Amino acid sequence: MSEGKPELVALRSFLAVYRWGGVGKAAEALHLSQPAVSYHLKTIERAAGRPLFARSGRGIAPTEAGHSLAANVGEHMDALEQAVADLRPTRTGHGGTVFLGAPADLFSAVFVPRIIGLLDEGILLRCRAGLSDQLVEAVLGDEIDIAVLTKIEGIPTAKLHLVHWKDEDLVLIDRAGAPPYDPRDTSRRFVGYSESMPMARRYFRNCWGLAPPTPALTMPDMRAVVSAVQAGAGLTVIPRLGVESALTEETLAIVHTAPRPVLNSLYLAMRRGRENVPRLRTVFAQLLS
């Protein structure tokens, strides 16, 4: 490496440490030794004339200079690596690893049937669960490539390539045998997956022009919410697809029928500027098909 002018391999190591959050994980991802990655970091820091990472607990965290360098070189390094990756032979020319994120309850019901075919095209898939706000942060931080969002209010849409995916029909449910719901009855409890209960809020606004009751119980995901309702904890509003089998088996019941469908929109999102990366375009198209 020429003095003061670090080579691309050193910048690549810096960016991997920045994105993976540590030298060990970066070395594993790059198939390099930890000493080699550490040497690359020192080379970049010498060229920059200031530290790019600082000790934080048991690991390291980027300094302001580190954040600035990552922001300036990240997209360019991605483009260079993609230009090389596009030349590699695969069965479709669009192979590689794609990181996906979605609410946990969507994976088995919606995601899995649509993505299995991608494995036959040489694409490796890595999935993680999260709520919309967490997934947006992960997309913008390049931790995941494509996310399914259940709400887009308040997110930085200018930084995202955002496409409407599908609409879910929302239903108000209770355990089997429960009486019909009347919003004037304040004695019935509600269960939600968050304090704000966005699906219940949308349902109540559309049906009665009201805010929903405060949840008596919140659970970490929709599957846990359904289990709580089946156990008698209270009512909830949930996408019909997530409880179709329970309704058929009559362990749950719809306790109110909306005068017109109340829909919850789902969106596919990736960081703006990456929509033409071949492997991401392939996965995006498969999900939309």
Short mmCIF file of C-alpha atoms in Angstrom, two decimals:
data_model
loop_
_atom_site.label_atom_id
_atom_site.label_comp_id
_atom_site.label_asym_id
_atom_site.label_seq_id
_atom_site.Cartn_x
_atom_site.Cartn_y
_atom_site.Cartn_z
CA MET A 1 0.00 0.00 0.00
CA SER A 2 1.35 3.40 -0.93
CA GLU A 3 1.87 5.77 2.01
CA GLY A 4 -1.17 8.02 2.51
CA LYS A 5 -3.19 6.31 -0.21
CA PRO A 6 -4.85 3.18 1.18
CA GLU A 7 -5.91 0.55 -1.29
CA LEU A 8 -9.50 -0.49 -1.83
CA VAL A 9 -9.00 -3.67 0.21
CA ALA A 10 -8.33 -1.53 3.31
CA LEU A 11 -11.45 0.55 2.70
CA ARG A 12 -13.38 -2.67 2.22
CA SER A 13 -12.17 -3.92 5.61
CA PHE A 14 -13.03 -0.58 7.25
CA LEU A 15 -16.56 -0.70 5.84
CA ALA A 16 -17.03 -4.32 6.97
CA VAL A 17 -15.96 -3.45 10.53
CA TYR A 18 -18.33 -0.47 10.47
CA ARG A 19 -21.28 -2.53 9.25
CA TRP A 20 -20.67 -5.69 11.28
CA GLY A 21 -19.72 -3.85 14.46
CA GLY A 22 -16.41 -5.58 15.18
CA VAL A 23 -13.12 -6.81 13.75
CA GLY A 24 -13.91 -10.49 14.38
CA LYS A 25 -17.24 -10.47 12.56
CA ALA A 26 -15.79 -8.41 9.72
CA ALA A 27 -12.85 -10.79 9.32
CA GLU A 28 -15.24 -13.75 9.18
CA ALA A 29 -17.44 -12.03 6.59
CA LEU A 30 -14.45 -11.11 4.42
CA HIS A 31 -12.67 -14.47 4.89
CA LEU A 32 -9.61 -12.66 6.22
CA SER A 33 -7.62 -13.02 9.43
CA GLN A 34 -8.33 -10.61 12.28
CA PRO A 35 -4.75 -9.26 12.21
CA ALA A 36 -5.16 -8.46 8.49
CA VAL A 37 -8.38 -6.53 9.12
CA SER A 38 -6.78 -4.70 12.10
CA TYR A 39 -3.83 -3.74 9.89
CA HIS A 40 -6.19 -2.40 7.24
CA LEU A 41 -7.95 -0.27 9.87
CA LYS A 42 -4.66 1.20 11.07
CA THR A 43 -3.75 2.01 7.46
CA ILE A 44 -7.03 3.89 6.96
CA GLU A 45 -6.67 5.73 10.26
CA ARG A 46 -3.11 6.80 9.34
CA ALA A 47 -4.37 8.13 6.02
CA ALA A 48 -7.32 9.90 7.69
CA GLY A 49 -5.12 11.35 10.43
CA ARG A 50 -7.68 10.60 13.15
CA PRO A 51 -9.27 7.58 14.88
CA LEU A 52 -12.25 6.00 13.14
CA PHE A 53 -13.29 3.71 16.01
CA ALA A 54 -13.22 3.96 19.79
CA ARG A 55 -13.52 1.35 22.52
CA SER A 56 -17.12 0.85 23.71
CA GLY A 57 -17.70 -1.74 26.42
CA ARG A 58 -16.29 -5.01 25.11
CA GLY A 59 -16.30 -3.87 21.51
CA ILE A 60 -15.71 -0.80 19.37
CA ALA A 61 -17.97 1.97 18.10
CA PRO A 62 -17.45 4.38 15.18
CA THR A 63 -16.27 7.90 15.92
CA GLU A 64 -17.84 10.84 14.10
CA ALA A 65 -15.01 10.57 11.57
CA GLY A 66 -15.84 6.88 11.14
CA HIS A 67 -19.51 7.64 10.50
CA SER A 68 -18.53 10.33 8.00
CA LEU A 69 -16.13 8.07 6.07
CA ALA A 70 -18.66 5.22 5.94
CA ALA A 71 -21.32 7.56 4.60
CA ASN A 72 -18.96 8.88 1.92
CA VAL A 73 -17.51 5.58 0.68
CA GLY A 74 -20.23 3.01 1.42
CA GLU A 75 -22.35 3.43 -1.69
CA HIS A 76 -19.29 3.64 -3.96
CA MET A 77 -17.75 0.48 -2.48
CA ASP A 78 -21.08 -1.34 -2.89
CA ALA A 79 -21.20 -0.29 -6.54
CA LEU A 80 -17.62 -1.48 -7.18
CA GLU A 81 -18.25 -4.83 -5.49
CA GLN A 82 -21.49 -5.28 -7.37
CA ALA A 83 -19.76 -4.54 -10.69
CA VAL A 84 -17.38 -7.41 -9.96
CA ALA A 85 -20.12 -9.67 -8.57
CA ASP A 86 -22.18 -9.19 -11.72
CA LEU A 87 -19.38 -10.85 -13.72
CA ARG A 88 -19.41 -14.01 -11.59
CA PRO A 89 -21.16 -16.94 -13.25
CA THR A 90 -24.28 -18.27 -11.50
CA ARG A 91 -27.26 -20.07 -12.93
CA THR A 92 -29.08 -16.78 -13.41
CA GLY A 93 -26.29 -14.24 -13.04
CA HIS A 94 -28.17 -12.84 -10.04
CA GLY A 95 -26.83 -14.99 -7.18
CA GLY A 96 -25.54 -13.81 -3.83
CA THR A 97 -26.82 -13.26 -0.31
CA VAL A 98 -29.91 -11.14 0.40
CA PHE A 99 -30.89 -10.09 3.92
CA LEU A 100 -34.64 -9.84 4.51
CA GLY A 101 -36.59 -8.35 7.41
CA ALA A 102 -40.28 -8.53 8.33
CA PRO A 103 -42.62 -8.79 11.30
CA ALA A 104 -42.25 -12.31 12.74
CA ASP A 105 -45.82 -13.38 12.01
CA LEU A 106 -45.45 -12.70 8.28
CA PHE A 107 -42.63 -15.16 7.64
CA SER A 108 -44.56 -18.45 7.75
CA ALA A 109 -47.83 -17.13 6.34
CA VAL A 110 -46.58 -14.84 3.57
CA PHE A 111 -42.82 -14.92 3.06
CA VAL A 112 -41.86 -18.58 2.94
CA PRO A 113 -44.19 -19.63 0.08
CA ARG A 114 -42.85 -16.79 -2.07
CA ILE A 115 -39.12 -17.09 -1.45
CA ILE A 116 -38.43 -20.85 -1.66
CA GLY A 117 -37.98 -20.69 -5.44
CA LEU A 118 -35.19 -18.14 -5.05
CA LEU A 119 -32.96 -20.77 -3.45
CA ASP A 120 -32.94 -22.67 -6.75
CA GLU A 121 -31.60 -19.55 -8.49
CA GLY A 122 -28.42 -19.43 -6.41
CA ILE A 123 -29.63 -16.74 -4.02
CA LEU A 124 -28.86 -17.21 -0.32
CA LEU A 125 -31.45 -15.71 2.03
CA ARG A 126 -30.95 -14.51 5.61
CA CYS A 127 -34.10 -13.46 7.48
CA ARG A 128 -34.67 -11.52 10.67
CA ALA A 129 -37.78 -10.31 12.47
CA GLY A 130 -38.59 -6.82 13.69
CA LEU A 131 -41.12 -4.02 13.85
CA SER A 132 -41.36 -1.42 11.09
CA ASP A 133 -39.30 1.28 12.83
CA GLN A 134 -36.53 -1.21 13.60
CA LEU A 135 -36.54 -2.55 10.06
CA VAL A 136 -36.32 0.92 8.49
CA GLU A 137 -33.29 1.67 10.65
CA ALA A 138 -31.74 -1.65 9.61
CA VAL A 139 -32.34 -0.96 5.89
CA LEU A 140 -30.80 2.51 6.09
CA GLY A 141 -27.87 1.08 8.06
CA ASP A 142 -27.31 -1.64 5.42
CA GLU A 143 -27.95 -4.37 7.98
CA ILE A 144 -30.72 -5.79 5.78
CA ASP A 145 -31.46 -5.35 2.07
CA ILE A 146 -35.25 -5.60 1.84
CA ALA A 147 -37.88 -5.08 4.54
CA VAL A 148 -41.62 -5.56 4.78
CA LEU A 149 -43.17 -2.57 6.54
CA THR A 150 -46.63 -2.54 8.08
CA LYS A 151 -46.65 1.23 8.53
CA ILE A 152 -44.87 4.07 6.76
CA GLU A 153 -46.09 7.08 8.76
CA GLY A 154 -43.13 9.15 9.93
CA ILE A 155 -40.41 7.19 8.14
CA PRO A 156 -37.84 8.90 5.84
CA THR A 157 -39.49 7.87 2.56
CA ALA A 158 -37.09 10.03 0.51
CA LYS A 159 -34.26 7.66 1.49
CA LEU A 160 -36.18 4.51 0.56
CA HIS A 161 -37.32 2.74 -2.59
CA LEU A 162 -40.84 1.97 -1.39
CA VAL A 163 -43.46 -0.16 -3.19
CA HIS A 164 -46.97 -1.06 -2.06
CA TRP A 165 -47.02 -4.85 -1.71
CA LYS A 166 -50.43 -6.02 -0.58
CA ASP A 167 -53.37 -5.26 1.73
CA GLU A 168 -54.42 -7.37 4.70
CA ASP A 169 -58.04 -7.57 5.86
CA LEU A 170 -58.27 -6.72 9.57
CA VAL A 171 -60.70 -8.55 11.87
CA LEU A 172 -61.79 -8.04 15.49
CA ILE A 173 -61.53 -11.37 17.31
CA ASP A 174 -62.08 -12.97 20.71
CA ARG A 175 -62.00 -16.57 21.88
CA ALA A 176 -64.71 -18.86 20.59
CA GLY A 177 -68.10 -18.36 22.24
CA ALA A 178 -67.51 -14.71 23.14
CA PRO A 179 -70.45 -12.33 22.56
CA PRO A 180 -70.46 -9.72 19.75
CA TYR A 181 -68.45 -6.59 20.51
CA ASP A 182 -70.18 -3.31 21.34
CA PRO A 183 -67.85 -0.28 21.68
CA ARG A 184 -70.09 1.07 24.44
CA ASP A 185 -69.12 -1.90 26.63
CA THR A 186 -66.00 -0.72 28.45
CA SER A 187 -65.60 -3.88 30.51
CA ARG A 188 -63.94 -5.98 27.80
CA ARG A 189 -60.15 -6.14 27.75
CA PHE A 190 -57.88 -5.74 24.74
CA VAL A 191 -54.56 -7.39 23.87
CA GLY A 192 -51.99 -5.73 21.59
CA TYR A 193 -48.45 -6.22 20.33
CA SER A 194 -47.64 -2.60 21.23
CA GLU A 195 -49.05 0.09 23.46
CA SER A 196 -50.34 2.09 20.49
CA MET A 197 -52.12 -0.89 18.82
CA PRO A 198 -51.98 0.62 15.30
CA MET A 199 -54.24 -2.04 13.74
CA ALA A 200 -56.89 -1.60 16.42
CA ARG A 201 -56.58 2.16 16.03
CA ARG A 202 -57.25 1.90 12.31
CA TYR A 203 -60.16 -0.50 12.84
CA PHE A 204 -61.86 1.66 15.49
CA ARG A 205 -61.36 4.85 13.48
CA ASN A 206 -62.91 3.28 10.37
CA CYS A 207 -65.83 1.58 12.14
CA TRP A 208 -66.78 3.99 14.92
CA GLY A 209 -64.63 7.12 14.64
CA LEU A 210 -63.17 6.29 18.06
CA ALA A 211 -59.80 5.49 19.60
CA PRO A 212 -59.46 1.89 20.85
CA PRO A 213 -59.27 1.11 24.57
CA THR A 214 -55.85 0.97 26.23
CA PRO A 215 -54.54 -2.61 26.04
CA ALA A 216 -54.71 -4.59 29.27
CA LEU A 217 -51.89 -6.79 27.94
CA THR A 218 -49.15 -6.30 25.35
CA MET A 219 -47.23 -9.19 23.83
CA PRO A 220 -44.00 -9.21 21.77
CA ASP A 221 -45.50 -10.47 18.50
CA MET A 222 -48.76 -11.44 16.81
CA ARG A 223 -48.44 -15.15 17.54
CA ALA A 224 -48.24 -14.42 21.26
CA VAL A 225 -51.21 -12.04 20.93
CA VAL A 226 -53.29 -14.81 19.33
CA SER A 227 -52.32 -17.27 22.09
CA ALA A 228 -53.34 -14.72 24.73
CA VAL A 229 -56.73 -14.17 23.09
CA GLN A 230 -57.31 -17.93 22.87
CA ALA A 231 -56.51 -18.15 26.60
CA GLY A 232 -59.17 -15.55 27.40
CA ALA A 233 -57.00 -12.47 27.96
CA GLY A 234 -59.23 -10.26 25.80
CA LEU A 235 -59.95 -9.14 22.26
CA THR A 236 -57.59 -7.98 19.52
CA VAL A 237 -57.55 -6.68 15.96
CA ILE A 238 -55.38 -8.76 13.65
CA PRO A 239 -54.98 -9.59 9.94
CA ARG A 240 -57.38 -12.36 8.96
CA LEU A 241 -54.57 -14.35 7.30
CA GLY A 242 -52.84 -14.76 10.65
CA VAL A 243 -55.87 -16.41 12.30
CA GLU A 244 -57.55 -18.19 9.38
CA SER A 245 -56.79 -21.67 10.73
CA ALA A 246 -57.93 -20.76 14.27
CA LEU A 247 -61.21 -19.39 12.88
CA THR A 248 -61.72 -22.60 10.90
CA GLU A 249 -60.96 -24.71 13.98
CA GLU A 250 -63.33 -22.47 15.99
CA THR A 251 -60.82 -21.65 18.73
CA LEU A 252 -61.32 -17.97 17.83
CA ALA A 253 -64.34 -16.02 16.61
CA ILE A 254 -64.91 -12.75 14.78
CA VAL A 255 -66.98 -10.61 17.18
CA HIS A 256 -67.69 -7.67 14.87
CA THR A 257 -68.15 -7.36 11.12
CA ALA A 258 -66.97 -4.04 9.68
CA PRO A 259 -69.46 -2.33 7.32
CA ARG A 260 -66.65 -2.21 4.75
CA PRO A 261 -63.25 -3.93 4.80
CA VAL A 262 -60.62 -2.35 7.03
CA LEU A 263 -57.26 -2.85 5.37
CA ASN A 264 -53.70 -2.84 6.64
CA SER A 265 -51.24 -2.02 3.84
CA LEU A 266 -47.87 -3.74 3.56
CA TYR A 267 -44.89 -2.19 1.75
CA LEU A 268 -41.58 -3.51 0.45
CA ALA A 269 -38.64 -1.21 1.12
CA MET A 270 -34.94 -1.01 0.29
CA ARG A 271 -32.42 1.79 0.50
CA ARG A 272 -32.84 4.17 -2.42
CA GLY A 273 -30.16 3.67 -5.05
CA ARG A 274 -30.01 -0.12 -4.59
CA GLU A 275 -33.14 -1.00 -6.56
CA ASN A 276 -31.09 -1.95 -9.64
CA VAL A 277 -28.74 -4.37 -7.87
CA PRO A 278 -29.53 -7.60 -9.76
CA ARG A 279 -29.98 -9.97 -6.83
CA LEU A 280 -32.16 -7.45 -4.96
CA ARG A 281 -34.20 -6.77 -8.08
CA THR A 282 -34.75 -10.53 -8.47
CA VAL A 283 -35.97 -10.95 -4.87
CA PHE A 284 -38.13 -7.83 -5.10
CA ALA A 285 -39.78 -9.11 -8.27
CA GLN A 286 -40.38 -12.54 -6.73
CA LEU A 287 -42.09 -11.03 -3.69
CA LEU A 288 -44.26 -8.82 -5.87
CA SER A 289 -45.27 -11.66 -8.21
#
